[in-house]
Structures are given as C-alpha cells and as structure tokens.
XYZ file of C-alpha atoms in Angstrom:
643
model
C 51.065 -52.594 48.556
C 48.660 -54.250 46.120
C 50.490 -57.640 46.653
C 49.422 -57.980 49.932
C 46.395 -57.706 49.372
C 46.026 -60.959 47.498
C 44.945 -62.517 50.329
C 42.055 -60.872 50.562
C 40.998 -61.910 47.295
C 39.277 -65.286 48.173
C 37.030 -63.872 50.903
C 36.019 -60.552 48.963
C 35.168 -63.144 46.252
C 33.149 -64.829 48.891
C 31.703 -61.653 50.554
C 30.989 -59.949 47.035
C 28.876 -63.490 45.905
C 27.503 -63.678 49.289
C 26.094 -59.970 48.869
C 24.856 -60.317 45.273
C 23.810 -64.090 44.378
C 21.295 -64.692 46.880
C 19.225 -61.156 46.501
C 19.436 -61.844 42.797
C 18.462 -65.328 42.440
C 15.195 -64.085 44.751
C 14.372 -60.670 42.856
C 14.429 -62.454 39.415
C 12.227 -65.242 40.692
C 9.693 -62.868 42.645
C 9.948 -59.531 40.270
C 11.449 -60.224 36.962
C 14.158 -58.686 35.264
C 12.179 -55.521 33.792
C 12.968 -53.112 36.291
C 16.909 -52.863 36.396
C 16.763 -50.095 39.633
C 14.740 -52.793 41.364
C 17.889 -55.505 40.667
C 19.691 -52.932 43.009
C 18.203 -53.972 45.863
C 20.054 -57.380 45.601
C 22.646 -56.777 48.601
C 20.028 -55.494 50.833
C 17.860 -58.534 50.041
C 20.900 -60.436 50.489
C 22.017 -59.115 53.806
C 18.511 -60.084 55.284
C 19.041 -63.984 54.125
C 22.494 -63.925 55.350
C 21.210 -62.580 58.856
C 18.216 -64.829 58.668
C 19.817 -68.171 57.486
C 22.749 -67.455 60.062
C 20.412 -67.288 62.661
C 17.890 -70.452 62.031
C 21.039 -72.555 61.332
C 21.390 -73.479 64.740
C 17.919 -74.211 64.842
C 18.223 -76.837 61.836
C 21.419 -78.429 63.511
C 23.390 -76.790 60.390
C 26.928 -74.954 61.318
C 27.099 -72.047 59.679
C 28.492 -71.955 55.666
C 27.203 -71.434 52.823
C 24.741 -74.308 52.597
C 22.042 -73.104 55.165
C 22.219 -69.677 52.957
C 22.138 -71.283 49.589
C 18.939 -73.380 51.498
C 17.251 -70.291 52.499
C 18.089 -68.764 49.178
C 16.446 -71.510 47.304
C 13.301 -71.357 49.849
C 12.865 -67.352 49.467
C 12.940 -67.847 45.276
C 10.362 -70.265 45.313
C 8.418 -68.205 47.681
C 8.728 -65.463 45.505
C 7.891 -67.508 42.148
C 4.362 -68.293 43.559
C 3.937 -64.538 44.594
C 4.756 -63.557 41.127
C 2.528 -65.786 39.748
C -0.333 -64.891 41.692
C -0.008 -60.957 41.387
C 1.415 -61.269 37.634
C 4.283 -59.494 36.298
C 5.027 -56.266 37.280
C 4.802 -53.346 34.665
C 8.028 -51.890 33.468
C 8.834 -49.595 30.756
C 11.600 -51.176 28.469
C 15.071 -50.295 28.523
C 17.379 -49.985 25.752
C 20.720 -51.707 25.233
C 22.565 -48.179 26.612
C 20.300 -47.650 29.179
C 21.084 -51.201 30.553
C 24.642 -50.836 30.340
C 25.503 -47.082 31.140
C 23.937 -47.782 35.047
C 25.724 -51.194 35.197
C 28.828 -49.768 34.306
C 28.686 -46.829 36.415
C 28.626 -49.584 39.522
C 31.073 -50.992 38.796
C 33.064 -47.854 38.515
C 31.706 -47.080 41.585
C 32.337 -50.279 43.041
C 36.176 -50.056 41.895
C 36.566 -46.549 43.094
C 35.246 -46.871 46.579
C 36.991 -50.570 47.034
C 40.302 -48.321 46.292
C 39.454 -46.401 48.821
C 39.028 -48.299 51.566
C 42.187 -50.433 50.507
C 44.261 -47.231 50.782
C 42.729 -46.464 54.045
C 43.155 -50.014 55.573
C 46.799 -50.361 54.872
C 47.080 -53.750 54.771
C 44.764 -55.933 54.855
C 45.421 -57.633 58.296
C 45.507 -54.240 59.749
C 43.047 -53.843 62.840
C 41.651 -50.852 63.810
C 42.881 -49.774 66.782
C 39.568 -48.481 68.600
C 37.801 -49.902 71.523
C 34.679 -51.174 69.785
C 37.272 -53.185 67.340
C 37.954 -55.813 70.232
C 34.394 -57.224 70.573
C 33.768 -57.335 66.539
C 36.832 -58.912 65.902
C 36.602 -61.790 68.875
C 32.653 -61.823 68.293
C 33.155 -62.531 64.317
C 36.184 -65.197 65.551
C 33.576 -66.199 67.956
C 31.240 -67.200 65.031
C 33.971 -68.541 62.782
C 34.963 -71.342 65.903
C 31.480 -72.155 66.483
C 30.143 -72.530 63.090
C 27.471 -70.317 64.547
C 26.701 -66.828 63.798
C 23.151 -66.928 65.101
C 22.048 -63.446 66.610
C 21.086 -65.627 69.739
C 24.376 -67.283 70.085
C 27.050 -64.017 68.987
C 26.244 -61.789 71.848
C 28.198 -64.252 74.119
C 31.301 -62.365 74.033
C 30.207 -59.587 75.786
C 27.059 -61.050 77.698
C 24.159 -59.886 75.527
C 21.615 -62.356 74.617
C 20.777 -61.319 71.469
C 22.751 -59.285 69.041
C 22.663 -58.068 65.312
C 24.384 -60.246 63.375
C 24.403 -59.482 59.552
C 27.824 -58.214 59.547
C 29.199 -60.884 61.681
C 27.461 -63.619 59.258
C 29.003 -61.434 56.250
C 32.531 -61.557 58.019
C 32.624 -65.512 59.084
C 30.937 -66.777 55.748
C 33.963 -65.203 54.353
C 36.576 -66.793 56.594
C 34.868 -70.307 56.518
C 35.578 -71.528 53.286
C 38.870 -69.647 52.340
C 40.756 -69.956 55.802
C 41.803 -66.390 56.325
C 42.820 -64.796 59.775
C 40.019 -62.706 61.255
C 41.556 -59.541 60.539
C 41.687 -60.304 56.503
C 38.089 -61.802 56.814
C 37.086 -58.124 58.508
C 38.763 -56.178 56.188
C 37.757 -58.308 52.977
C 34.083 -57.865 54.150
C 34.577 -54.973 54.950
C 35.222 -53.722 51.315
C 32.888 -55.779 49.618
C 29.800 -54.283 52.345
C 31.171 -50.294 50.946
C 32.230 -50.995 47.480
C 29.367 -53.129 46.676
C 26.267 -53.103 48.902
C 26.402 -48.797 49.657
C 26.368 -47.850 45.720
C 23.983 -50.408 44.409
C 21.574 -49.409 47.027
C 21.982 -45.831 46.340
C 21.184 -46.664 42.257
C 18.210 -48.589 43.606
C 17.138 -45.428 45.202
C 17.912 -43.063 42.428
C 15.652 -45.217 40.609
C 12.809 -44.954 42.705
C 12.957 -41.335 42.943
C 13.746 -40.405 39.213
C 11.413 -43.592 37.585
C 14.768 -45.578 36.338
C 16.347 -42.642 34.388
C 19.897 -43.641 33.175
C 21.546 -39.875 34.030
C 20.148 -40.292 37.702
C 21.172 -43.821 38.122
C 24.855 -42.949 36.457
C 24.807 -39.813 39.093
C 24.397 -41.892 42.130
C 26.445 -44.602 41.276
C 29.066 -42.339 41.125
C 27.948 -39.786 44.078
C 28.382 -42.825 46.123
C 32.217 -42.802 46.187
C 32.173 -38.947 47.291
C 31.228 -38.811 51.105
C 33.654 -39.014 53.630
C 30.561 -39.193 56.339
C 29.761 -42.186 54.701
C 31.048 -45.302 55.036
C 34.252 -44.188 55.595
C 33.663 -42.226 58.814
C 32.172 -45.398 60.725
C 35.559 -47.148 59.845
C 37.325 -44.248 61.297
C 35.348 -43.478 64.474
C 34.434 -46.820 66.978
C 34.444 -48.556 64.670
C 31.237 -49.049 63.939
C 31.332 -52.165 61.629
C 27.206 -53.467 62.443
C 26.219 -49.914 61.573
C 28.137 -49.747 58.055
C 26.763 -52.572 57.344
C 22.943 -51.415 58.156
C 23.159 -48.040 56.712
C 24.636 -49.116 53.558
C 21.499 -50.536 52.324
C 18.827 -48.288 54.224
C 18.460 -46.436 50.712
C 17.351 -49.869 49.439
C 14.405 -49.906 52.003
C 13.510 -45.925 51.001
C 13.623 -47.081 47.615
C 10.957 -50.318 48.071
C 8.786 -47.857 50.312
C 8.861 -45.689 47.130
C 7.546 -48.270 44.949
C 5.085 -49.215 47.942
C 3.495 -45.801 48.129
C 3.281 -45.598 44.014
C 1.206 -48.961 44.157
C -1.892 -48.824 42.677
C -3.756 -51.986 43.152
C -4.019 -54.653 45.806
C -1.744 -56.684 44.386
C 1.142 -53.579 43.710
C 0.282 -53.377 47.733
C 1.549 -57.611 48.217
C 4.729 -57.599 45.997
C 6.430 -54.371 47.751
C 5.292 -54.825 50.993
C 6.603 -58.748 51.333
C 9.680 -56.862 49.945
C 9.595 -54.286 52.303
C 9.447 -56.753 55.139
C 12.417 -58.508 54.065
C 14.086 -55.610 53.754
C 13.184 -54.140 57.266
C 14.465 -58.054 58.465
C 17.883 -57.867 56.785
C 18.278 -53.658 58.220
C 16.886 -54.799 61.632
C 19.481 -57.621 61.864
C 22.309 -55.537 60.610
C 21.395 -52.666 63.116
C 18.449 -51.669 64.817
C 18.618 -47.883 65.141
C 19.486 -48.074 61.000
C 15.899 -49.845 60.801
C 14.641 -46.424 62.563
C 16.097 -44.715 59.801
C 14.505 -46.346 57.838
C 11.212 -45.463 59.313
C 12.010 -41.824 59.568
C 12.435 -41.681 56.142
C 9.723 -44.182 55.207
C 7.521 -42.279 57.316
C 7.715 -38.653 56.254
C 7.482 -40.027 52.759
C 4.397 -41.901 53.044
C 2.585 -38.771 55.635
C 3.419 -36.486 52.712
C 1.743 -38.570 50.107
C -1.060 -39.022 52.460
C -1.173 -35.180 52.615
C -1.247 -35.071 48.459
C -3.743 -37.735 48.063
C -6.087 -35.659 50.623
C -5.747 -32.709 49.249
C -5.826 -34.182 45.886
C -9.665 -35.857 46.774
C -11.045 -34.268 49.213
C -13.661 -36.268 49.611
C -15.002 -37.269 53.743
C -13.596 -40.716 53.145
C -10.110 -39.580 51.980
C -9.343 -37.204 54.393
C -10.673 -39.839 57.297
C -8.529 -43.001 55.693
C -5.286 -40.729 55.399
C -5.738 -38.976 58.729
C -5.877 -41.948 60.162
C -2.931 -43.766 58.550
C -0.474 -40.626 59.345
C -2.063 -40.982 62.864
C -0.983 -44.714 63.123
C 2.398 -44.111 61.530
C 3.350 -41.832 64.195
C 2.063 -43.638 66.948
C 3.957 -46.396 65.626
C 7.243 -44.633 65.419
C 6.585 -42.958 68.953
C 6.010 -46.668 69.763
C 9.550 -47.503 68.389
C 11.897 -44.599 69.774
C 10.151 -45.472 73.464
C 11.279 -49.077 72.964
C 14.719 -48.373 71.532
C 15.573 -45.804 73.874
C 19.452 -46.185 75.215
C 20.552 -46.050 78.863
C 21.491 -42.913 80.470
C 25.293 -44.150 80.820
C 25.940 -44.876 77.104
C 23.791 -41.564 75.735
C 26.277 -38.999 77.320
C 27.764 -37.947 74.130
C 28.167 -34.362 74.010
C 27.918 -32.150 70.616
C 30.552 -30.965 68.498
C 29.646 -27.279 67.535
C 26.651 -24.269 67.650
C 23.823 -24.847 66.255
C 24.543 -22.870 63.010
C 28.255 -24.565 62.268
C 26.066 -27.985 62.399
C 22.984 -26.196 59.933
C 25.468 -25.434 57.427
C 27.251 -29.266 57.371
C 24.435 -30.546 57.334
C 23.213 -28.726 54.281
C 26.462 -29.317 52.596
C 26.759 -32.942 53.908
C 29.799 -32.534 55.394
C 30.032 -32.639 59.295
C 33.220 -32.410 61.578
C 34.445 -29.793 59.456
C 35.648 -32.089 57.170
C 36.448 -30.019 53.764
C 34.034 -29.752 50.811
C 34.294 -31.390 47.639
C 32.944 -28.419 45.373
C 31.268 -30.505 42.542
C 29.189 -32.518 45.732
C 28.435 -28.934 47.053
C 27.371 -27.275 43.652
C 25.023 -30.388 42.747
C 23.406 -30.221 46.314
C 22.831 -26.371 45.796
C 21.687 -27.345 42.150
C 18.836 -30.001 43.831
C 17.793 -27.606 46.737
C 16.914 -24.750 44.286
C 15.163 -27.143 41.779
C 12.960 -28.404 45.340
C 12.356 -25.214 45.888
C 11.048 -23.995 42.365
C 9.057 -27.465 41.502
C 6.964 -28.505 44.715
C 6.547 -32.051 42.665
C 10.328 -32.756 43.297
C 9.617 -32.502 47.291
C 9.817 -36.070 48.272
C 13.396 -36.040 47.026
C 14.495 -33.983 49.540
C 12.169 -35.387 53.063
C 14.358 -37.784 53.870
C 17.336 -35.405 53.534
C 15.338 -32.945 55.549
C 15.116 -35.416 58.070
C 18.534 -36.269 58.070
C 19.558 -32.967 58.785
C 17.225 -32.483 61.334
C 18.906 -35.462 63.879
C 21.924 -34.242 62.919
C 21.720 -30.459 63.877
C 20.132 -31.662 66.754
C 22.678 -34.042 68.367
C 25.724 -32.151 66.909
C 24.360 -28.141 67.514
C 22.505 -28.561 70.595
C 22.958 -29.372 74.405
C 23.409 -32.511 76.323
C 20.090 -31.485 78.067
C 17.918 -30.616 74.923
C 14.695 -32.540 75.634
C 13.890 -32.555 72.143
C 17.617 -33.818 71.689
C 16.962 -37.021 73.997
C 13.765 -37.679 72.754
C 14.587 -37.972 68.974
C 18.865 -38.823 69.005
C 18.677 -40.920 72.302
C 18.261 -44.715 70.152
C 21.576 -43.098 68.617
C 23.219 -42.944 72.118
C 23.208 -39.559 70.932
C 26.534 -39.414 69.018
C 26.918 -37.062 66.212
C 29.451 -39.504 64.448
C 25.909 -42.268 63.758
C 23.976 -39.227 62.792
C 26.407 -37.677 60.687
C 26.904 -40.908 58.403
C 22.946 -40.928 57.621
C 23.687 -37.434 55.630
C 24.737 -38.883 52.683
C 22.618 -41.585 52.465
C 19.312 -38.971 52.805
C 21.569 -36.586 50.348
C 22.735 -38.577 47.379
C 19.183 -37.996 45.785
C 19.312 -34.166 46.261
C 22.658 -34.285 44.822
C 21.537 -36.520 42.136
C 18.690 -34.262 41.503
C 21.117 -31.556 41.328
C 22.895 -33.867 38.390
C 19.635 -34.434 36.620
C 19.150 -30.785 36.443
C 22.251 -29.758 34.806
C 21.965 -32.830 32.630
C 18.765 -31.689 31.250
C 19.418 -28.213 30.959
C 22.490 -29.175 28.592
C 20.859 -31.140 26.230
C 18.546 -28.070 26.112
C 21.360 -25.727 25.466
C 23.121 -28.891 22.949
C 20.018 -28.989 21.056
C 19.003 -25.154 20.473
C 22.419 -24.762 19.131
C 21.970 -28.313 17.377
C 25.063 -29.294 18.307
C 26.090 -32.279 16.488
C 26.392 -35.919 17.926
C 30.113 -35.484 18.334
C 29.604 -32.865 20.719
C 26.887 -34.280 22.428
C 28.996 -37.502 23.208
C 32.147 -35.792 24.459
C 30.100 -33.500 26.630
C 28.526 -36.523 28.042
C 31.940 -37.898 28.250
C 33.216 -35.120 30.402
C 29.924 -34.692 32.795
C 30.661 -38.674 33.919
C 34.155 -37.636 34.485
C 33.254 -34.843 36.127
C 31.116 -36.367 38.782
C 33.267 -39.868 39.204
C 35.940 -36.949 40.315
C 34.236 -36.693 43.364
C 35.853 -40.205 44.314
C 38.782 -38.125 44.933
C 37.999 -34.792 46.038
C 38.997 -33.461 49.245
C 36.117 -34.544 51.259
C 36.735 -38.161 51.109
C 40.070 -38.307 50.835
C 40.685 -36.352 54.283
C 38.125 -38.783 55.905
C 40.283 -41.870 54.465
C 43.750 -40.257 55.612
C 41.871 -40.070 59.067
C 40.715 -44.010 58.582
C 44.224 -45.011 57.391
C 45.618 -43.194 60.820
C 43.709 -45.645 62.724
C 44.448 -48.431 60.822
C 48.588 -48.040 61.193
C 50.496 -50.329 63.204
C 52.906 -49.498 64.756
C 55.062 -49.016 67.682
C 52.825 -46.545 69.307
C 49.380 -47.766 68.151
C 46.772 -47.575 71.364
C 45.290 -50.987 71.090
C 47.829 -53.418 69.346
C 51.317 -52.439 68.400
C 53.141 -53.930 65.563
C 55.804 -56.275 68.421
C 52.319 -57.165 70.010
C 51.040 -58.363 67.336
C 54.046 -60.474 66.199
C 53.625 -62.100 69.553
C 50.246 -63.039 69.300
C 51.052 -64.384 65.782
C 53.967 -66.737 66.994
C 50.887 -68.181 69.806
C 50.530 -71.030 67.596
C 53.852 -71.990 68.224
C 54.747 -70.699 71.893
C 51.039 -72.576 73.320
C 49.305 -75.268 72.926
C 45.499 -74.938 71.017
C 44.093 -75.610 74.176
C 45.628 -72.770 76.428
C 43.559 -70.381 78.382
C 45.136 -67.174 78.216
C 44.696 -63.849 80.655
C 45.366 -60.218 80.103
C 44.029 -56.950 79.996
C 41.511 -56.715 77.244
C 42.321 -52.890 77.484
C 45.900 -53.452 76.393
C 45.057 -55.657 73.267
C 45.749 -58.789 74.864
C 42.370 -60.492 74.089
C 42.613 -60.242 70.809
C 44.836 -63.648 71.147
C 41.534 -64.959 70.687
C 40.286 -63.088 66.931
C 44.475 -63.105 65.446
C 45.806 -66.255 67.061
C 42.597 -68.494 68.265
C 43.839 -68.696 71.502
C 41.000 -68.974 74.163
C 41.122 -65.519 76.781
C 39.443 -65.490 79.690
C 37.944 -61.752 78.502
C 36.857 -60.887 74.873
C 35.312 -57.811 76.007
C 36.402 -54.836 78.215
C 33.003 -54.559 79.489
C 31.890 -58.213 79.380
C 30.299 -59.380 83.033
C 33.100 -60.284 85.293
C 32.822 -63.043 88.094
C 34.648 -63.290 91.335
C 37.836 -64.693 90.504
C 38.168 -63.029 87.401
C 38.260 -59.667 89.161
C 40.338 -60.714 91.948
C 43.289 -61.962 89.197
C 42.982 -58.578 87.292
C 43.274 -56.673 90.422
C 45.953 -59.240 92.170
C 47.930 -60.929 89.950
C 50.902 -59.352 89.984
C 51.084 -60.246 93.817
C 50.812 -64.295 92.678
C 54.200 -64.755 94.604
C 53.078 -63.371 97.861
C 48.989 -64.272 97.818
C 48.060 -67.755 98.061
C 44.194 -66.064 97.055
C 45.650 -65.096 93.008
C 46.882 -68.767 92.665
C 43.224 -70.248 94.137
C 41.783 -67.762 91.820
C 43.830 -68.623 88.516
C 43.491 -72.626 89.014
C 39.634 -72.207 89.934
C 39.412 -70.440 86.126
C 42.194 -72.927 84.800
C 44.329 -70.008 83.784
C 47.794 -71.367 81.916
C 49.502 -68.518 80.364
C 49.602 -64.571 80.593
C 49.613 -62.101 78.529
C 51.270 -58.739 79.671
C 51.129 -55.778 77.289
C 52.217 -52.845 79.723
C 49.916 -50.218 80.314
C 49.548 -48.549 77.025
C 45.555 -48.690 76.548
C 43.083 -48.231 73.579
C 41.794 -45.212 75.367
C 45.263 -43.334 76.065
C 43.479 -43.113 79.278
C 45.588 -44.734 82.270
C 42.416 -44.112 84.897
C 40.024 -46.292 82.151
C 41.731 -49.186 82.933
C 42.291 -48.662 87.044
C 40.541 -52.103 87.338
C 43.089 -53.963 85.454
C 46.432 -52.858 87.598
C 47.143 -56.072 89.017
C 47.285 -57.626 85.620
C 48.926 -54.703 83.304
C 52.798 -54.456 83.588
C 53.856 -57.095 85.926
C 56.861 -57.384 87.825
C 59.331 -60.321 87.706
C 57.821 -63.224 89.745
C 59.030 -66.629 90.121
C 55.598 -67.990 89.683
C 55.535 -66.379 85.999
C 58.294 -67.697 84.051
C 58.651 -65.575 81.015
C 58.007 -67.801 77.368
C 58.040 -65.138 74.843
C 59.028 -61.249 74.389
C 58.939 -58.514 71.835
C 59.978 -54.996 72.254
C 59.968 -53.584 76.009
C 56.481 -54.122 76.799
C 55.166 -57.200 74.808
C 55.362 -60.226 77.015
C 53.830 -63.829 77.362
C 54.562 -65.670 80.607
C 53.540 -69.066 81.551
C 51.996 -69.572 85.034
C 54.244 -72.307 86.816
C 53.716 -71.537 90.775
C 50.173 -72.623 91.032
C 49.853 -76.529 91.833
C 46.699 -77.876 90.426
C-alpha cells in the first residue's frame, strides 16, 4: 500500500514547506528564536499568508503559486524585523541542548504517527470521500487549480457564494500547481500535511503557553495530539469537513498567542502579541469562520478570568472600573459576533445525538458518539481535573475545556428547540459532529496537565528513593512510550476504521464507484478538453470536472440553477420526443452526458427527485452511447440536437 502512495510525496513536500517556511521565516524575523513554544505557531502563521497572499493575488495580476506567497512572506518578515526592533527582543529563559531537542523530536513523532494514520484511513491516496460536502471541495480546489486563482472572492463560484474561506483550498492547489497531481492526490496530500503537521505543532505551541515552555508538557502534547478520534479524524469521516480541519487545527495556536497577550506586561509586550494575534485571527478567519469564534470563546473566558484576578488582586476604584469594563466590551463583542454569524433556519436543523448526561460524560472524557476510550487519555484527563480542582492557580488550563464542553452538551444533550441551544450552537448549524471536534483541542492541556502531574510526582518518588540515573532514564523512557501509545489506542483507531469506510471505493460506494471512476479517468481520451459535460451532481457525475478536468454544467448539488438547466435535469431523458430538451441543451452548449444511474451520495432516492429526467436514461437515438463501465456507468454523446 505504501507504494502508492509515492505520488503523494511531491505535494506533501509542497504542503508540509508551504505550512512551515513561511510562519518561520516571519516568527524568526519578528520574535527571535528564544522561545521554541512560540516557533510552534509557524503553520498557523503560515495558513494566514497562504489565505492572504491567495486572495490579493488576483489583485496584483499574479496567478496563484508560490511566488505571490514567497512575496507576501518576504513583506510580513520585514514587517516584523522593524517591529522587533522597535519593541526589542523579547525575554526568554534559555533552553538547554535536551530541552531543544526532546519537544522537536516529540513532533516529529507526532507528526509521523498521525500522518500514518490518516494514510491508513485514506486508502489510497486518490481515494475521494464519498460524502456530499466532498463534491464542492474537490471541484472548488480544481476550480482554483484551472484558474490560477484561489482568491476567497473568486472560489465561491462553484456553488454561487461570493465570498468563501479559502485557506484550505490555497493549501490544496499550491500543492497541485507545481507537482501536477490529480485533485484527489492534491486533497489527500494536503490533507495529511494540515493533521500531521499543523494540529500537533499548534497543540505544543499551546502547551507552552500554559505550562511556561516546560519540556514534559510540550513532549505530552506533542504526543496527546495523535490520540483523539474527535479530532481531526472525525471531520474526515463526517461531511467532510475539509475548511473546518483546516481552521481548528491551529485554533490552539491563537489560545496560545492570547496567552502570551494577557501575560504582557508593558506596552510594548501589548504590540508584539497582539499584531500576532491579528494575524492569527486572519489566517483562522480565512480557514473557517465559526473556528475564529472558537477562538474567541476561548480567548474570551481566558482574558474575563484574568480580569477577575487582577481585580481582585488590586482592588483599587480604578482596577475594578478598567476590568469591568473590558469584560463588559468582550462580551458585547462576542454577542456582536454570534448575532452576525448566525446560520439560516434550513441548514441549523441538526438534531442531537443523546440525553443530556450520555453527552456530560463524553464530553468530560473527550470522547463523543460513543466512540470507545483510550484509558491512558482518560486517566491523564482525570489526573488534570483533580489537580484544577486542588490548585485554583491551574484554572485557566481547564476554561477553554470548560467551554468546550459546554457547546457540546448543549447541541449533542439537548433539544432542537433549546433557546439557549440556538443562541450559542446556531453559527455551528448546530451539529454535534463541529462541536465535538473542538473537545480535544480545549482538552489536550487538561490532559497534558494530567501528564505534568504524574511526571512530577515521579521524580519526587525517583528522588526520595535516590534512584540512580539509570532508573531515572528508563522510567522516562517508558512514560514517552506510554503516552505516544495513545496513537493507537482504541479511540482513534475506531474513528479511522470509520474514515477508511468512507474512503473505499468500490462497487457500492454512494457517491463514486470504482467503474465510475475509471470512466471519468478514460475522459481525457473519450472527449475533447473543451467538452461541456451534464449529469446529476448527486450521482458523482460532476466530479468529471475535479478527477478528469472536464467542464460540467453543475459542480454543486445546490449551486443556483437557471431555466434551461432545470428543464434538461427534469427532461432529458424525453430528448427524442421534446423539441424543448434539445432548445434547452444547445442554448447551454451541452456535448456529452454523463449517466450514473440513480445510486446517490445520500442513499436517498427522494433527495434527488429533481434530477429524474437526467439519472438513468433510457436508450434514445439522440444519445449515442461513447463509453460504459459496469451496468450503470455510462457516457453518451448528444448527436440529435442541430446547432
């Protein structure tokens, strides 16, 4: 299986220095080198250039490659340089040789374990997944690729949105561009390098904050990272939700900056992490908008509680009236943002999965849908809670987890009709599945916590009995073992098998079967390049345009229709006998069909009612069959309409 993967070498190589280089190059320039937590951040840096530079290409007459983000890249460091030099340095304890290393090396443990993982789960890598939500991401990222332009103005074409977030689809076309990969190996190459890479150096970033750089909390997450099937694994299983993965894997970046923000303690502290911040919030907002209110949630409860210390801390006239008034204006502002990101009443209908107490207790173990435990996740959670509990100092570490579990006991344990549901889950179309991934990424630091603990109360035990360094090194030794072992525990592995499921091809699969997609492959050589193609994006059949770059007339189940689009879905299998299909197909230039039965991505044959006329077509002499595989795959080419 490994073999085939070697095509998805060049654009992971792409991908991986796409997500690292240009974050780097900027944090050294602007911050220095001192902090090694804060060199985390890189991919979430990163991701906001990539968005950014994608979307002022256009604007500069660029297409879309590398150059416009190596331009922007260049700009930001520069930027950055004179900010340094104006604030100075920044103060950082200094790290020894092990202490550099050990957190280094744990990511890229992490890194390989979680890449294995999603391989496995993928299959191969020009494996789809066969969900509805796959058909717009897949022609929107081909979209970008043809254009040269992954600008969030210019991507929302394919299904008739104006503007759209557009960090993953930069990610995914910036890694087609140069190495000339299908779509589908682009996806899946970006894919891993957004999990493997982006999710567990963001978590170390926030470890860092939390635990002030300590090498047993950074080793922890790194390694915690690979253990969550909510997270990102469960986004590649359910939708999929590819512009959310990438968004929530580097929301614990942005916690960790608003960390470093709230610890500042002069004017110019305030400068460097807020311009971070900013970019940051940029690069989230242009992955995914509802992950930037994540963000805030998290942001926000952490700097209201420090408010609340500070207060209580001096409780002088002027404190109390400065902080009272900042935790005012922070919730204003996010009561501001969930008005304005509020989703329609159509889309929000999601239902939840359980009682309130099944969803309490997943939530407090992290795992939702019932998904097994992995004990060693569930004993270092425990581990973090109690040590909350006893040391009121260690609070912060668990708000955002709090939080967390909050949304998700409310979407997932409560009624459609909960007001308090709709008001807080509603930018989430309220969907447990979106709610349930943001548990990990709030619970990794209790967990780590949880690690710390144990850590500390073993060298306590180690050095009472003055055990010597032999010991001390293999128990070490066995503790990193212990928690990289959570890479494989039940948890995440039953969320992969699930991922893999919808990632097999086959002769059953709901969207595109394995003969369908051998006869989209052989388009290039049964059309010309410049055929216009119709079908029933339901069946699969649009995705001619994302595996064979073949024009369709629909990249999008739900993209707007016009006239004689409608009438052909509804009518053409009546082209023989209605003179009104023919005026219909020349008017839109139609030249070949594609007919893939009625098998749809929904299992559902009422969801796709409004494509009869087009979904398995009877033998008409106006349709003159070109290509065929299995019983239902078909191509015809329309010769009874006279243009």
């Amino acid at each position: 299986m490994l073999q085939e993967w070697y095509v998805a070498l060049p654009p992971f190589l792409v991908a991986a220095a796409a997500l690292l280089l240009p974050g780097l190059v900027v944090l050294i320039a602007g911050w220095g080198t001192s902090r090694l937590s804060l060199l985390f951040v890189a991919p979430a840096a990163s991701t906001a250039l990539l968005a950014v530079s994608a979307t002022i290409a256009p604007v500069t007459r660029l297409p879309w490659s590398p150059i416009p983000l190596a331009l922007l890249t260049l700009v930001a460091a520069a930027v950055a340089f004179a900010l340094r030099r104006w604030v100075g340095p920044q103060d950082a304890a200094p790290r020894g040789l092990w202490r550099t290393l050990a957190p280094i090396a744990a990511f890229i443990l992490a890194m390989t374990v979680v890449g294995g993982q999603l391989v496995w789960a993928f299959g191969r890598p020009e494996n789809i997944s066969q969900t509805f939500d796959a058909i717009v991401h897949l022609n929107t990222a081909a979209f970008a690729i043809d254009t040269d332009n992954a600008s969030a103005f210019h991507i929302g074409a394919t299904s008739d949105i104006p503007f759209y977030p557009n960090a993953w689809h930069s990610l995914v076309s910036l890694a087609a561009l140069p190495t000339d990969v299908t779509t589908p190996v682009a996806v899946s190459a970006a894919n891993i390098a957004m999990g493997a890479i982006a999710w567990p150096a963001s978590c170390v970033a926030l470890a860092g904050a939390f635990f002030r750089g300590r090498t047993a909390a950074l080793v922890s997450a790194a390694a915690l990272a690979t253990g969550f099937g909510a997270f990102p694994m469960l986004l590649f299983f359910f939708g999929v939700l590819y512009p959310n993965v990438s968004a929530y894997a580097i929301v614990p970046a942005g916690v960790a900056v608003v960390i470093w923000l709230l610890r500042a303690e002069s004017v110019r502290d305030l400068v460097r992490w807020s311009v971070l911040l900013l970019v940051l919030c940029a690069g989230i907002g242009l992955a995914h908008p509802n992950a930037f209110l994540a963000l805030f949630a998290f942001g926000a409860v952490l700097a209201i509680a420090e408010l609340a210390r500070r207060a209580l801390a001096d409780r002088t006239r002027r404190t109390w009236v400065l902080s009272g008034a900042l935790a005012v204006a922070i919730m204003v502002a996010g009561a501001g943002l969930w008005r304005f990101s509020r989703t329609n009443h159509e889309m929000s209908r999601w239902g939840p999965w359980q009682s309130t107490a099944q969803a309490s207790g997943e939530a407090l173990l992290l795992s939702p849908r019932a998904y097994p435990i992995t004990v060693t996740v569930s004993v270092l959670v425990i581990v973090g809670l109690i040590a909350v509990v006893r040391r009121p100092r260690l609070h912060p570490i668990a708000l955002p987890y709090v939080v967390a579990c909050f949304m998700f006991v409310l979407v997932s344990g409560t009624g459609v009709n909960n007001l308090l549901r709709e008001m807080v889950t509603n930018p989430w179309y309220n969907d447990s599945f979106r709610l349930a991934a943001l548990l990990p990424v709030a619970g990794i630091p209790v967990a780590t916590l949880g690690a710390v603990v144990i850590v500390d109360e073993s060298r306590r035990l180690l050095s009472r009995w003055r055990a010597p360094i032999t010991v001390t090194a293999t128990a070490a030794c066995v503790a990193t073992v212990a928690i990289f072992s959570v890479g494989i525990g039940p948890n995440v592995l039953r969320v992969a098998a699930d991922t893999r499921s919808v990632h097999t091809m086959d002769s059953t699969s709901p969207l595109l079967t394995i003969e369908e997609q051998s006869l989209l492959e052989r388009l290039d050589e049964t059309t010309p390049a410049d055929a216009l193609i119709a079908g029933s994006p339901w069946t699969g059949t649009s995705l001619a345009y994302a595996i064979a770059d073949r024009e369709v007339v629909e990249k999008h189940i739900f993209g707007a229709r016009d006239a004689d689009e409608i009438y052909v879905d509804e009518n053409l299998r009546n082209i023989d006998s209605d003179p009104l299909v023919c005026d219909a197909v020349n008017a839109l230039g139609v030249d070949y069909v594609l007919d893939f039965g009625a098998q749809n991505v929904w299992n559902n044959p009422a969801a796709s009612v409004d494509r009869d006329g087009i979904q398995n077509l009877p033998p008409a002499a106006s349709l003159e069959l070109v290509d065929s595989e299995g019983p239902d795959a078909k191509l015809y080419r329309v010769v009874g309409c006279d243009r």
